[in-house]
PDB file of C-alpha atoms in Angstrom:
ATOM      1  CA  MET A   1      77.470  91.165 -96.902  1.00 44.00           C
ATOM      2  CA  GLU A   2      80.488  92.254 -98.873  1.00 49.00           C
ATOM      3  CA  ARG A   3      79.478  90.262-101.949  1.00 51.00           C
ATOM      4  CA  ALA A   4      76.216  92.202-102.342  1.00 47.00           C
ATOM      5  CA  THR A   5      77.953  95.574-102.439  1.00 59.00           C
ATOM      6  CA  SER A   6      79.727  94.765-105.706  1.00 75.00           C
ATOM      7  CA  ALA A   7      76.914  92.808-107.381  1.00 87.00           C
ATOM      8  CA  LEU A   8      75.132  94.387-110.340  1.00 94.00           C
ATOM      9  CA  MET A   9      71.812  92.778-109.423  1.00 97.00           C
ATOM     10  CA  LEU A  10      70.589  92.278-105.873  1.00 98.00           C
ATOM     11  CA  THR A  11      67.854  90.135-104.424  1.00 98.00           C
ATOM     12  CA  VAL A  12      65.038  92.085-102.812  1.00 98.00           C
ATOM     13  CA  GLU A  13      66.400  91.096 -99.410  1.00 98.00           C
ATOM     14  CA  GLU A  14      69.931  92.280-100.297  1.00 97.00           C
ATOM     15  CA  ALA A  15      68.552  95.568-101.641  1.00 98.00           C
ATOM     16  CA  ALA A  16      66.597  96.069 -98.416  1.00 98.00           C
ATOM     17  CA  GLN A  17      69.748  95.431 -96.387  1.00 97.00           C
ATOM     18  CA  GLN A  18      71.657  97.994 -98.433  1.00 97.00           C
ATOM     19  CA  LEU A  19      68.993 100.627 -97.686  1.00 97.00           C
ATOM     20  CA  ARG A  20      68.728  99.468 -94.053  1.00 98.00           C
ATOM     21  CA  ILE A  21      64.982  98.864 -94.394  1.00 98.00           C
ATOM     22  CA  GLY A  22      62.805  95.795 -94.068  1.00 98.00           C
ATOM     23  CA  ARG A  23      61.883  93.362 -96.810  1.00 97.00           C
ATOM     24  CA  THR A  24      58.217  94.435 -96.723  1.00 98.00           C
ATOM     25  CA  GLN A  25      59.140  98.106 -97.176  1.00 98.00           C
ATOM     26  CA  MET A  26      61.439  97.163-100.075  1.00 98.00           C
ATOM     27  CA  PHE A  27      58.602  95.321-101.802  1.00 98.00           C
ATOM     28  CA  ALA A  28      56.383  98.380-101.236  1.00 98.00           C
ATOM     29  CA  LEU A  29      58.984 100.614-102.927  1.00 98.00           C
ATOM     30  CA  ILE A  30      59.129  98.213-105.866  1.00 98.00           C
ATOM     31  CA  LYS A  31      55.331  97.971-106.131  1.00 98.00           C
ATOM     32  CA  SER A  32      54.992 101.768-106.107  1.00 98.00           C
ATOM     33  CA  GLN A  33      57.749 101.956-108.763  1.00 97.00           C
ATOM     34  CA  GLN A  34      59.942 104.154-106.598  1.00 97.00           C
ATOM     35  CA  VAL A  35      62.643 101.505-107.041  1.00 98.00           C
ATOM     36  CA  SER A  36      62.828  99.643-110.332  1.00 97.00           C
ATOM     37  CA  SER A  37      63.307  95.901-110.508  1.00 98.00           C
ATOM     38  CA  VAL A  38      63.350  93.132-113.086  1.00 97.00           C
ATOM     39  CA  LYS A  39      62.172  89.557-113.189  1.00 97.00           C
ATOM     40  CA  ILE A  40      64.674  86.912-114.215  1.00 96.00           C
ATOM     41  CA  GLY A  41      62.732  83.703-114.514  1.00 97.00           C
ATOM     42  CA  ARG A  42      60.758  83.485-111.287  1.00 97.00           C
ATOM     43  CA  SER A  43      63.196  85.662-109.347  1.00 97.00           C
ATOM     44  CA  ARG A  44      62.955  89.413-108.817  1.00 97.00           C
ATOM     45  CA  ARG A  45      66.191  91.390-108.854  1.00 98.00           C
ATOM     46  CA  VAL A  46      66.977  95.033-108.125  1.00 98.00           C
ATOM     47  CA  PRO A  47      69.728  96.636-110.209  1.00 98.00           C
ATOM     48  CA  ARG A  48      72.347  98.344-108.027  1.00 97.00           C
ATOM     49  CA  ALA A  49      71.871 101.489-110.142  1.00 96.00           C
ATOM     50  CA  ALA A  50      68.170 101.551-109.157  1.00 97.00           C
ATOM     51  CA  LEU A  51      69.157 101.910-105.500  1.00 97.00           C
ATOM     52  CA  ASP A  52      71.585 104.709-106.346  1.00 95.00           C
ATOM     53  CA  THR A  53      68.862 106.503-108.322  1.00 96.00           C
ATOM     54  CA  TYR A  54      66.353 106.109-105.490  1.00 97.00           C
ATOM     55  CA  VAL A  55      68.762 107.532-102.914  1.00 96.00           C
ATOM     56  CA  GLU A  56      69.575 110.492-105.193  1.00 95.00           C
ATOM     57  CA  GLN A  57      65.856 111.192-105.668  1.00 93.00           C
ATOM     58  CA  LEU A  58      65.314 111.127-101.904  1.00 92.00           C
ATOM     59  CA  GLY A  59      68.054 113.712-101.484  1.00 85.00           C
ATOM     60  CA  ASP A  60      66.633 115.895-104.251  1.00 83.00           C
ATOM     61  CA  GLU A  61      63.123 115.728-102.757  1.00 80.00           C
ATOM     62  CA  GLN A  62      64.357 116.662 -99.306  1.00 81.00           C
ATOM     63  CA  HIS A  63      66.514 119.506-100.583  1.00 76.00           C
ATOM     64  CA  GLY A  64      63.602 120.796-102.653  1.00 73.00           C
ATOM     65  CA  ALA A  65      61.243 120.649 -99.659  1.00 69.00           C
ATOM     66  CA  ALA A  66      63.699 122.605 -97.515  1.00 64.00           C
ATOM     67  CA  ALA A  67      63.974 125.432-100.020  1.00 59.00           C
TER      68      ALA A  67
END
């Protein structure tokens, strides 16, 4: 999905695809506030920056645990 890689806001399904995880796991990350999202009308969207932040935090956590 080339279009999703440049979009500012992703659907939950697109965000899950970007992280290579399932839709259910993506909703769990949103519910636990590990990944931020917004509602636009009745739709939920994940800002691209939220995925970048989540991935950075994962790296920081794993580097901190290894030290």
